[in-house]
Amino acid sequence: GWGRGVGDGNPFFLHELVKQWLETKQRHSIPPSIISVIRDRFSRLTPESTQLLQACSVLGENSTLPRVEKMLQQEPYMLLGALNELSRTSMLSAERKRTGSSPDFKLAPRHDLVASVALEALDPHGEVYLHRRAAEPLGSELAGESKDTALLWGCARHWPKAGDNTRALYTAWRW
């Protein structure tokens, strides 16, 4: 159920969820202790790892390694360091997924709570910037041969959050 999904097999999370339920009888609330632990771990990340986690959180279901590379345009050694750090701290999961004709890695925050903490750390200007940077690689894929509806909706969702409703309408209209 809900507790198993939020707990994600993490004994600390599960313990805190049970403790929260016993103390408050609230079944669907996240204990502040869990959020505090995630915020604390997030605060110790390098800037490159923070940016990578935020980029993956903004891209959501469309987050793959090539898209993140295009989005962030980090030096490869910096991206590798960030990938290693996020993997080592169990804040990012990578799973094989098929995108088009070739297999790729989907990069996602390990948990929705990790994504929430990463996104709450963005200031409004950073959020607008990342949504614009997310829309661009998705839009360039749509300009090619791709007829992926998820890409279309992803791109159309990012442009308004980047403050460009016109590009969102144009993307949907020309597709």
PDB file of C-alpha atoms in Angstrom:
ATOM      1  CA  GLY A   1       0.000   0.000   0.000  1.00  0.00           C
ATOM      2  CA  TRP A   2       0.892   3.624   0.482  1.00  0.00           C
ATOM      3  CA  GLY A   3       3.317   3.019   3.387  1.00  0.00           C
ATOM      4  CA  ARG A   4       5.274   0.416   1.436  1.00  0.00           C
ATOM      5  CA  GLY A   5       5.594   2.808  -1.513  1.00  0.00           C
ATOM      6  CA  VAL A   6       6.738   5.698   0.659  1.00  0.00           C
ATOM      7  CA  GLY A   7       8.956   3.449   2.787  1.00  0.00           C
ATOM      8  CA  ASP A   8      10.644   2.060  -0.334  1.00  0.00           C
ATOM      9  CA  GLY A   9      12.096  -0.809   1.685  1.00  0.00           C
ATOM     10  CA  ASN A  10      14.140   1.639   3.765  1.00  0.00           C
ATOM     11  CA  PRO A  11      14.012   0.429   7.395  1.00  0.00           C
ATOM     12  CA  PHE A  12      14.328   3.987   8.755  1.00  0.00           C
ATOM     13  CA  PHE A  13      11.466   5.235   6.564  1.00  0.00           C
ATOM     14  CA  LEU A  14       9.284   2.261   7.514  1.00  0.00           C
ATOM     15  CA  HIS A  15      10.061   2.732  11.211  1.00  0.00           C
ATOM     16  CA  GLU A  16       9.228   6.440  11.029  1.00  0.00           C
ATOM     17  CA  LEU A  17       5.990   5.784   9.126  1.00  0.00           C
ATOM     18  CA  VAL A  18       4.835   3.266  11.740  1.00  0.00           C
ATOM     19  CA  LYS A  19       5.873   5.617  14.550  1.00  0.00           C
ATOM     20  CA  GLN A  20       3.979   8.489  12.890  1.00  0.00           C
ATOM     21  CA  TRP A  21       0.885   6.334  12.536  1.00  0.00           C
ATOM     22  CA  LEU A  22       1.015   5.126  16.149  1.00  0.00           C
ATOM     23  CA  GLU A  23       1.432   8.687  17.448  1.00  0.00           C
ATOM     24  CA  THR A  24      -1.033  10.516  15.190  1.00  0.00           C
ATOM     25  CA  LYS A  25      -3.247   7.816  13.621  1.00  0.00           C
ATOM     26  CA  GLN A  26      -2.669   9.613  10.288  1.00  0.00           C
ATOM     27  CA  ARG A  27      -2.042   7.056   7.558  1.00  0.00           C
ATOM     28  CA  HIS A  28      -1.042   9.269   4.642  1.00  0.00           C
ATOM     29  CA  SER A  29       1.266  11.889   6.112  1.00  0.00           C
ATOM     30  CA  ILE A  30       5.016  11.977   5.733  1.00  0.00           C
ATOM     31  CA  PRO A  31       6.841  12.257   9.052  1.00  0.00           C
ATOM     32  CA  PRO A  32       8.982  15.397   9.312  1.00  0.00           C
ATOM     33  CA  SER A  33      11.912  13.174  10.354  1.00  0.00           C
ATOM     34  CA  ILE A  34      12.013  11.550   6.892  1.00  0.00           C
ATOM     35  CA  ILE A  35      11.938  14.896   5.084  1.00  0.00           C
ATOM     36  CA  SER A  36      14.622  16.186   7.453  1.00  0.00           C
ATOM     37  CA  VAL A  37      16.940  13.264   6.681  1.00  0.00           C
ATOM     38  CA  ILE A  38      16.498  13.745   2.922  1.00  0.00           C
ATOM     39  CA  ARG A  39      17.084  17.512   3.179  1.00  0.00           C
ATOM     40  CA  ASP A  40      20.205  16.901   5.234  1.00  0.00           C
ATOM     41  CA  ARG A  41      21.600  14.411   2.687  1.00  0.00           C
ATOM     42  CA  PHE A  42      20.668  16.757  -0.162  1.00  0.00           C
ATOM     43  CA  SER A  43      22.463  19.691   1.509  1.00  0.00           C
ATOM     44  CA  ARG A  44      25.769  17.780   1.458  1.00  0.00           C
ATOM     45  CA  LEU A  45      25.760  17.177  -2.317  1.00  0.00           C
ATOM     46  CA  THR A  46      28.220  18.945  -4.586  1.00  0.00           C
ATOM     47  CA  PRO A  47      26.737  21.661  -6.817  1.00  0.00           C
ATOM     48  CA  GLU A  48      27.073  19.366  -9.865  1.00  0.00           C
ATOM     49  CA  SER A  49      25.159  16.565  -8.139  1.00  0.00           C
ATOM     50  CA  THR A  50      22.513  19.002  -6.946  1.00  0.00           C
ATOM     51  CA  GLN A  51      22.040  20.278 -10.504  1.00  0.00           C
ATOM     52  CA  LEU A  52      21.890  16.763 -11.926  1.00  0.00           C
ATOM     53  CA  LEU A  53      19.258  15.691  -9.398  1.00  0.00           C
ATOM     54  CA  GLN A  54      17.237  18.837 -10.081  1.00  0.00           C
ATOM     55  CA  ALA A  55      17.475  18.295 -13.847  1.00  0.00           C
ATOM     56  CA  CYS A  56      16.296  14.689 -13.517  1.00  0.00           C
ATOM     57  CA  SER A  57      13.452  15.835 -11.254  1.00  0.00           C
ATOM     58  CA  VAL A  58      12.341  18.490 -13.756  1.00  0.00           C
ATOM     59  CA  LEU A  59      12.517  16.086 -16.719  1.00  0.00           C
ATOM     60  CA  GLY A  60      10.535  13.478 -14.787  1.00  0.00           C
ATOM     61  CA  GLU A  61       9.525  10.470 -16.893  1.00  0.00           C
ATOM     62  CA  ASN A  62      11.496  11.851 -19.843  1.00  0.00           C
ATOM     63  CA  SER A  63      14.789  11.884 -17.954  1.00  0.00           C
ATOM     64  CA  THR A  64      17.431   9.907 -19.831  1.00  0.00           C
ATOM     65  CA  LEU A  65      21.182  10.295 -19.867  1.00  0.00           C
ATOM     66  CA  PRO A  66      21.371  11.867 -23.375  1.00  0.00           C
ATOM     67  CA  ARG A  67      18.620  14.364 -22.525  1.00  0.00           C
ATOM     68  CA  VAL A  68      20.269  15.321 -19.241  1.00  0.00           C
ATOM     69  CA  GLU A  69      23.590  15.739 -21.070  1.00  0.00           C
ATOM     70  CA  LYS A  70      21.949  18.097 -23.584  1.00  0.00           C
ATOM     71  CA  MET A  71      20.044  19.888 -20.869  1.00  0.00           C
ATOM     72  CA  LEU A  72      22.961  20.578 -18.519  1.00  0.00           C
ATOM     73  CA  GLN A  73      25.857  20.649 -20.989  1.00  0.00           C
ATOM     74  CA  GLN A  74      28.240  19.813 -18.141  1.00  0.00           C
ATOM     75  CA  GLU A  75      31.757  18.656 -18.785  1.00  0.00           C
ATOM     76  CA  PRO A  76      31.713  14.833 -19.012  1.00  0.00           C
ATOM     77  CA  TYR A  77      34.016  14.417 -16.005  1.00  0.00           C
ATOM     78  CA  MET A  78      31.691  16.616 -13.914  1.00  0.00           C
ATOM     79  CA  LEU A  79      28.632  14.650 -14.993  1.00  0.00           C
ATOM     80  CA  LEU A  80      30.414  11.386 -14.229  1.00  0.00           C
ATOM     81  CA  GLY A  81      31.338  12.645 -10.766  1.00  0.00           C
ATOM     82  CA  ALA A  82      27.735  13.720 -10.127  1.00  0.00           C
ATOM     83  CA  LEU A  83      26.363  10.385 -11.352  1.00  0.00           C
ATOM     84  CA  ASN A  84      28.776   8.531  -9.078  1.00  0.00           C
ATOM     85  CA  GLU A  85      27.945  10.690  -6.058  1.00  0.00           C
ATOM     86  CA  LEU A  86      24.182  10.370  -6.521  1.00  0.00           C
ATOM     87  CA  SER A  87      24.494   6.636  -7.021  1.00  0.00           C
ATOM     88  CA  ARG A  88      26.738   6.255  -3.968  1.00  0.00           C
ATOM     89  CA  THR A  89      24.305   8.248  -1.808  1.00  0.00           C
ATOM     90  CA  SER A  90      21.318   6.271  -3.177  1.00  0.00           C
ATOM     91  CA  MET A  91      19.596   9.433  -4.385  1.00  0.00           C
ATOM     92  CA  LEU A  92      19.443   8.488  -8.062  1.00  0.00           C
ATOM     93  CA  SER A  93      18.380   5.286  -9.740  1.00  0.00           C
ATOM     94  CA  ALA A  94      19.260   4.320 -13.277  1.00  0.00           C
ATOM     95  CA  GLU A  95      17.265   1.713 -15.134  1.00  0.00           C
ATOM     96  CA  ARG A  96      17.551   0.450 -18.674  1.00  0.00           C
ATOM     97  CA  LYS A  97      14.709   1.619 -20.864  1.00  0.00           C
ATOM     98  CA  ARG A  98      14.056   1.653 -24.566  1.00  0.00           C
ATOM     99  CA  THR A  99      13.900   5.079 -26.159  1.00  0.00           C
ATOM    100  CA  GLY A 100      13.160   4.868 -29.843  1.00  0.00           C
ATOM    101  CA  SER A 101      15.361   2.301 -31.509  1.00  0.00           C
ATOM    102  CA  SER A 102      18.121   2.103 -28.909  1.00  0.00           C
ATOM    103  CA  PRO A 103      18.298   1.128 -25.246  1.00  0.00           C
ATOM    104  CA  ASP A 104      19.104   3.911 -22.833  1.00  0.00           C
ATOM    105  CA  PHE A 105      19.244   4.690 -19.144  1.00  0.00           C
ATOM    106  CA  LYS A 106      16.336   6.405 -17.490  1.00  0.00           C
ATOM    107  CA  LEU A 107      17.671   8.552 -14.666  1.00  0.00           C
ATOM    108  CA  ALA A 108      15.272   9.245 -11.831  1.00  0.00           C
ATOM    109  CA  PRO A 109      15.471  10.414  -8.255  1.00  0.00           C
ATOM    110  CA  ARG A 110      15.395   7.341  -6.037  1.00  0.00           C
ATOM    111  CA  HIS A 111      12.125   8.446  -4.478  1.00  0.00           C
ATOM    112  CA  ASP A 112       9.435  11.074  -5.064  1.00  0.00           C
ATOM    113  CA  LEU A 113      10.470  12.657  -1.754  1.00  0.00           C
ATOM    114  CA  VAL A 114      14.023  13.102  -3.054  1.00  0.00           C
ATOM    115  CA  ALA A 115      12.644  14.798  -6.189  1.00  0.00           C
ATOM    116  CA  SER A 116      10.450  17.060  -4.039  1.00  0.00           C
ATOM    117  CA  VAL A 117      13.389  18.147  -1.901  1.00  0.00           C
ATOM    118  CA  ALA A 118      15.521  18.765  -5.005  1.00  0.00           C
ATOM    119  CA  LEU A 119      12.814  20.895  -6.618  1.00  0.00           C
ATOM    120  CA  GLU A 120      12.020  22.882  -3.472  1.00  0.00           C
ATOM    121  CA  ALA A 121      15.690  23.959  -3.377  1.00  0.00           C
ATOM    122  CA  LEU A 122      15.361  25.709  -6.747  1.00  0.00           C
ATOM    123  CA  ASP A 123      14.714  29.420  -6.698  1.00  0.00           C
ATOM    124  CA  PRO A 124      12.063  30.671  -9.180  1.00  0.00           C
ATOM    125  CA  HIS A 125      14.679  31.785 -11.734  1.00  0.00           C
ATOM    126  CA  GLY A 126      16.461  28.421 -11.576  1.00  0.00           C
ATOM    127  CA  GLU A 127      13.165  26.595 -12.018  1.00  0.00           C
ATOM    128  CA  VAL A 128      12.255  28.643 -15.106  1.00  0.00           C
ATOM    129  CA  TYR A 129      15.734  28.072 -16.518  1.00  0.00           C
ATOM    130  CA  LEU A 130      15.645  24.290 -15.991  1.00  0.00           C
ATOM    131  CA  HIS A 131      12.197  23.995 -17.586  1.00  0.00           C
ATOM    132  CA  ARG A 132      13.473  25.887 -20.641  1.00  0.00           C
ATOM    133  CA  ARG A 133      16.564  23.660 -20.745  1.00  0.00           C
ATOM    134  CA  ALA A 134      14.292  20.589 -20.441  1.00  0.00           C
ATOM    135  CA  ALA A 135      11.961  21.674 -23.246  1.00  0.00           C
ATOM    136  CA  GLU A 136      14.770  22.200 -25.745  1.00  0.00           C
ATOM    137  CA  PRO A 137      16.076  18.606 -26.078  1.00  0.00           C
ATOM    138  CA  LEU A 138      12.526  17.237 -26.067  1.00  0.00           C
ATOM    139  CA  GLY A 139      11.542  19.737 -28.759  1.00  0.00           C
ATOM    140  CA  SER A 140      14.543  18.844 -30.917  1.00  0.00           C
ATOM    141  CA  GLU A 141      13.592  15.160 -30.727  1.00  0.00           C
ATOM    142  CA  LEU A 142      10.049  16.035 -31.798  1.00  0.00           C
ATOM    143  CA  ALA A 143      11.425  17.997 -34.751  1.00  0.00           C
ATOM    144  CA  GLY A 144      13.041  14.778 -35.973  1.00  0.00           C
ATOM    145  CA  GLU A 145      11.253  11.529 -36.689  1.00  0.00           C
ATOM    146  CA  SER A 146       9.877  10.999 -33.181  1.00  0.00           C
ATOM    147  CA  LYS A 147       6.105  10.758 -32.810  1.00  0.00           C
ATOM    148  CA  ASP A 148       6.264  10.013 -29.090  1.00  0.00           C
ATOM    149  CA  THR A 149       3.216  11.437 -27.332  1.00  0.00           C
ATOM    150  CA  ALA A 150       5.015  11.439 -23.964  1.00  0.00           C
ATOM    151  CA  LEU A 151       7.708  13.689 -25.463  1.00  0.00           C
ATOM    152  CA  LEU A 152       5.072  16.009 -26.890  1.00  0.00           C
ATOM    153  CA  TRP A 153       3.298  16.378 -23.555  1.00  0.00           C
ATOM    154  CA  GLY A 154       6.601  16.692 -21.713  1.00  0.00           C
ATOM    155  CA  CYS A 155       7.741  19.456 -24.024  1.00  0.00           C
ATOM    156  CA  ALA A 156       4.364  21.202 -23.943  1.00  0.00           C
ATOM    157  CA  ARG A 157       4.405  21.037 -20.116  1.00  0.00           C
ATOM    158  CA  HIS A 158       7.878  22.582 -19.817  1.00  0.00           C
ATOM    159  CA  TRP A 159       7.424  25.644 -22.067  1.00  0.00           C
ATOM    160  CA  PRO A 160       4.698  27.326 -19.950  1.00  0.00           C
ATOM    161  CA  LYS A 161       6.746  26.675 -16.804  1.00  0.00           C
ATOM    162  CA  ALA A 162       9.617  28.357 -18.627  1.00  0.00           C
ATOM    163  CA  GLY A 163       7.348  31.360 -19.225  1.00  0.00           C
ATOM    164  CA  ASP A 164       6.849  30.693 -22.954  1.00  0.00           C
ATOM    165  CA  ASN A 165       3.226  29.765 -23.652  1.00  0.00           C
ATOM    166  CA  THR A 166       3.658  30.589 -27.335  1.00  0.00           C
ATOM    167  CA  ARG A 167       6.267  27.846 -27.810  1.00  0.00           C
ATOM    168  CA  ALA A 168       4.029  25.385 -25.954  1.00  0.00           C
ATOM    169  CA  LEU A 169       1.174  26.113 -28.364  1.00  0.00           C
ATOM    170  CA  TYR A 170       3.477  26.028 -31.377  1.00  0.00           C
ATOM    171  CA  THR A 171       4.942  22.663 -30.288  1.00  0.00           C
ATOM    172  CA  ALA A 172       1.485  21.113 -29.908  1.00  0.00           C
ATOM    173  CA  TRP A 173       0.146  22.727 -33.103  1.00  0.00           C
ATOM    174  CA  ARG A 174       2.944  21.652 -35.475  1.00  0.00           C
ATOM    175  CA  TRP A 175       2.934  18.077 -34.181  1.00  0.00           C
TER     176      TRP A 175
END
